[in-house]
CSV table of C-alpha atoms in Angstrom, one decimal:
chain,number,residue,atom,x,y,z
U,225,LEU,CA,85.7,113.8,102.3
U,226,SER,CA,87.1,117.4,102.4
U,227,LEU,CA,85.2,118.4,99.4
U,228,LEU,CA,82.0,117.0,100.9
U,229,LEU,CA,82.6,119.0,104.1
U,230,ILE,CA,83.2,122.1,102.1
U,231,MET,CA,80.0,121.6,100.1
U,232,GLN,CA,77.9,120.9,103.2
U,233,SER,CA,79.2,123.8,105.2
U,234,GLY,CA,79.5,126.3,102.4
U,235,LEU,CA,82.8,127.5,103.9
U,236,VAL,CA,86.1,127.7,102.1
U,237,VAL,CA,88.7,125.6,103.8
U,238,ALA,CA,92.5,126.2,103.4
U,239,ALA,CA,94.3,123.5,101.4
U,240,PRO,CA,97.1,121.6,103.1
U,241,LEU,CA,100.5,123.2,102.7
U,242,LYS,CA,102.9,121.8,100.1
U,243,THR,CA,106.1,120.4,101.6
U,244,ASP,CA,109.4,121.3,100.0
U,245,SER,CA,111.1,117.9,100.4
U,246,ALA,CA,114.3,119.2,98.9
U,247,LYS,CA,114.8,121.7,101.7
U,248,SER,CA,113.1,119.8,104.6
U,249,ILE,CA,115.0,117.5,106.9
U,250,VAL,CA,114.1,114.8,109.4
U,251,SER,CA,117.0,113.3,111.3
U,252,ALA,CA,117.8,111.2,114.4
U,253,THR,CA,120.6,111.9,116.8
U,254,PHE,CA,121.8,109.3,119.3
U,255,LYS,CA,125.0,108.3,121.0
U,256,GLN,CA,127.1,105.3,120.2
U,257,MET,CA,129.8,104.6,122.8
U,258,ASN,CA,129.1,108.2,124.0
U,259,VAL,CA,129.8,109.7,120.6
U,260,PRO,CA,126.9,111.6,118.9
U,261,VAL,CA,125.8,110.1,115.6
U,262,ASP,CA,123.4,112.0,113.2
U,263,ALA,CA,121.4,110.1,110.6
U,264,ARG,CA,118.8,111.3,108.2
U,265,PHE,CA,115.6,109.9,106.7
U,266,MET,CA,116.1,110.6,103.1
U,267,LYS,CA,112.4,110.0,102.2
U,268,PHE,CA,109.4,111.1,104.1
U,269,ILE,CA,105.9,112.6,103.5
U,270,ALA,CA,104.8,115.5,105.6
U,271,THR,CA,101.2,116.6,105.5
U,272,ILE,CA,100.5,120.0,107.2
U,273,ASP,CA,97.2,121.8,107.4
U,274,PHE,CA,98.1,125.1,109.0
U,275,ASP,CA,96.7,128.6,109.0
U,276,GLY,CA,98.7,131.1,111.1
U,277,ALA,CA,95.5,132.9,112.0
U,278,LYS,CA,94.0,129.7,113.4
U,279,PRO,CA,96.9,127.6,114.8
U,280,ASP,CA,94.6,125.6,117.1
U,281,ALA,CA,92.9,124.2,114.0
U,282,ALA,CA,96.2,122.9,112.6
U,283,LYS,CA,96.8,119.2,111.8
U,284,ALA,CA,100.0,117.4,110.8
U,285,SER,CA,101.3,114.0,110.0
U,286,ILE,CA,104.6,112.7,108.9
U,287,GLU,CA,105.4,109.3,107.4
U,288,LEU,CA,109.0,108.2,107.5
U,289,ASP,CA,110.4,105.7,105.0
U,290,ILE,CA,112.5,103.5,107.2
U,291,PRO,CA,114.7,102.0,104.4
U,292,SER,CA,115.8,105.5,103.6
U,293,PHE,CA,117.5,105.9,107.0
U,294,ASP,CA,121.0,107.0,106.2
U,295,LEU,CA,123.9,106.7,108.7
U,296,GLY,CA,126.4,107.7,106.0
U,297,ASP,CA,127.7,104.2,105.5
U,298,PRO,CA,126.1,101.5,103.3
U,299,ASP,CA,127.0,98.7,105.7
U,300,TYR,CA,125.6,100.5,108.7
U,301,ASN,CA,122.5,101.4,106.7
U,302,ARG,CA,121.9,97.7,105.9
U,303,GLU,CA,122.5,96.7,109.6
U,304,VAL,CA,119.9,99.0,111.1
U,305,LEU,CA,117.2,97.7,108.7
U,306,LYS,CA,117.6,94.2,110.2
U,307,LYS,CA,115.0,92.6,112.6
U,308,GLU,CA,117.1,93.6,115.7
U,309,TRP,CA,116.8,97.3,114.8
U,310,PHE,CA,114.0,98.7,112.7
U,311,ASN,CA,112.9,95.4,111.1
U,312,SER,CA,112.1,97.4,107.9
U,313,ALA,CA,110.9,94.2,106.1
U,314,GLN,CA,107.9,94.1,108.5
U,315,PHE,CA,107.7,97.7,109.4
U,316,PRO,CA,108.8,99.9,106.5
U,317,LYS,CA,107.2,103.1,107.8
U,318,ALA,CA,107.1,105.1,111.0
U,319,GLN,CA,104.4,107.6,111.5
U,320,PHE,CA,103.4,110.6,113.6
U,321,VAL,CA,99.8,111.9,113.5
U,322,SER,CA,98.8,115.0,115.5
U,323,SER,CA,95.8,114.9,117.8
U,324,LYS,CA,96.1,118.4,119.1
U,325,ILE,CA,98.1,121.5,118.2
U,326,LYS,CA,97.8,124.5,120.4
U,327,ALA,CA,99.3,128.0,120.3
U,328,ALA,CA,101.8,128.4,123.2
U,329,ALA,CA,103.4,131.8,122.4
U,330,PRO,CA,104.1,133.8,119.3
U,331,GLY,CA,105.8,131.5,116.9
U,332,LYS,CA,105.5,128.5,119.3
U,333,LEU,CA,103.1,125.6,119.3
U,334,ASP,CA,102.5,122.7,121.6
U,335,VAL,CA,101.9,119.5,119.6
U,336,SER,CA,100.4,116.2,120.9
U,337,GLY,CA,99.9,113.1,118.9
U,338,LYS,CA,100.7,109.4,118.3
U,339,LEU,CA,104.1,108.2,117.2
U,340,THR,CA,104.3,104.7,115.8
U,341,ILE,CA,107.6,103.0,115.2
U,342,LYS,CA,108.1,99.3,114.6
U,343,GLY,CA,104.5,98.6,115.2
U,344,LYS,CA,104.4,100.2,118.7
U,345,THR,CA,102.5,103.5,119.3
U,346,MET,CA,103.1,106.1,122.0
U,347,GLU,CA,101.4,109.4,122.9
U,348,VAL,CA,104.0,112.2,122.6
U,349,ASN,CA,104.1,115.9,123.2
U,350,PHE,CA,106.7,118.4,122.0
U,351,PRO,CA,107.2,122.1,121.4
U,352,LEU,CA,107.3,123.3,117.8
U,353,SER,CA,108.5,126.6,116.4
U,354,VAL,CA,106.9,128.1,113.3
U,355,LYS,CA,108.1,131.1,111.4
U,356,LYS,CA,107.2,132.6,108.0
U,357,GLU,CA,109.8,133.1,105.4
U,358,GLY,CA,108.1,134.8,102.5
U,359,ILE,CA,105.2,132.6,101.5
U,360,VAL,CA,106.7,129.5,103.2
U,361,HIS,CA,106.2,128.4,106.8
U,362,VAL,CA,109.2,126.7,108.5
U,363,PHE,CA,108.3,124.2,111.2
U,364,GLU,CA,111.1,123.2,113.4
U,365,GLY,CA,111.3,121.0,116.5
U,366,SER,CA,112.7,118.0,118.2
U,367,LEU,CA,111.3,115.0,120.0
U,368,PRO,CA,113.3,112.9,122.4
U,369,ILE,CA,112.3,109.2,122.5
U,370,ARG,CA,113.5,106.0,124.1
U,371,ARG,CA,114.6,103.5,121.4
U,372,LEU,CA,114.0,100.5,123.7
U,373,TYR,CA,110.3,101.4,124.2
U,374,PHE,CA,110.0,100.8,120.4
U,375,ASN,CA,112.2,97.7,120.5
U,376,ILE,CA,114.8,99.3,118.4
U,377,GLY,CA,118.0,97.4,119.3
U,378,ASP,CA,117.0,93.9,120.5
U,379,GLY,CA,119.3,91.2,121.9
U,380,ASP,CA,122.8,92.4,122.6
U,381,TRP,CA,121.9,95.8,121.3
U,382,LYS,CA,119.7,96.5,124.4
U,383,ASP,CA,123.0,97.3,126.2
U,384,THR,CA,122.7,101.1,126.5
U,385,SER,CA,126.4,101.5,127.2
U,386,ILE,CA,127.0,100.8,123.5
U,387,VAL,CA,124.1,102.6,122.0
U,388,ALA,CA,122.2,105.0,124.3
U,389,ASP,CA,118.5,104.6,124.9
U,390,GLU,CA,117.7,108.3,124.2
U,391,VAL,CA,117.3,109.3,120.5
U,392,VAL,CA,116.3,112.8,119.5
U,393,ILE,CA,114.2,113.1,116.3
U,394,LYS,CA,114.8,116.5,114.8
U,395,PHE,CA,112.9,118.1,112.0
U,396,LYS,CA,112.8,121.2,109.9
U,397,VAL,CA,110.0,121.2,107.4
U,398,PHE,CA,109.5,123.9,104.8
U,399,ALA,CA,105.9,124.2,103.5
U,400,GLY,CA,103.8,126.7,101.7
U,401,GLN,CA,100.8,127.2,99.4
């Protein structure tokens, strides 16, 4: 489709940036019994089409591999994949797809899009910082969500005194040509 658009328009379109997955990080922070817990998604695919001269034309998506969620303990990792939590057998992926990216200030973008977790989709907005390190762009931000909206933690786990409802998804993605 991209090639067809290029051929029809006669314009040269920038290729999506290549993500450095070895340096990039996507994590989630939440509180369990009021103690902060950090966990990482060890596998994800980020697709970023960004030109610093035209930030409003940017597009981004990220697909998280739910079974790669790592709490640092194999037993906990198995537990959160169960039906009550992520139900990774039925929903092995979570996804964000941007619908609008707008320049807010130098090095700052406002991002809107759809976040889908466990089969439920929500419109989200969040600030994003972008800086250039040599030929690489570094995209960094965080997105607070409510886990119960996505039915993460059913049954007894809906008790927010044990696991807080608020979860902050944090990301730092390195991408370049």
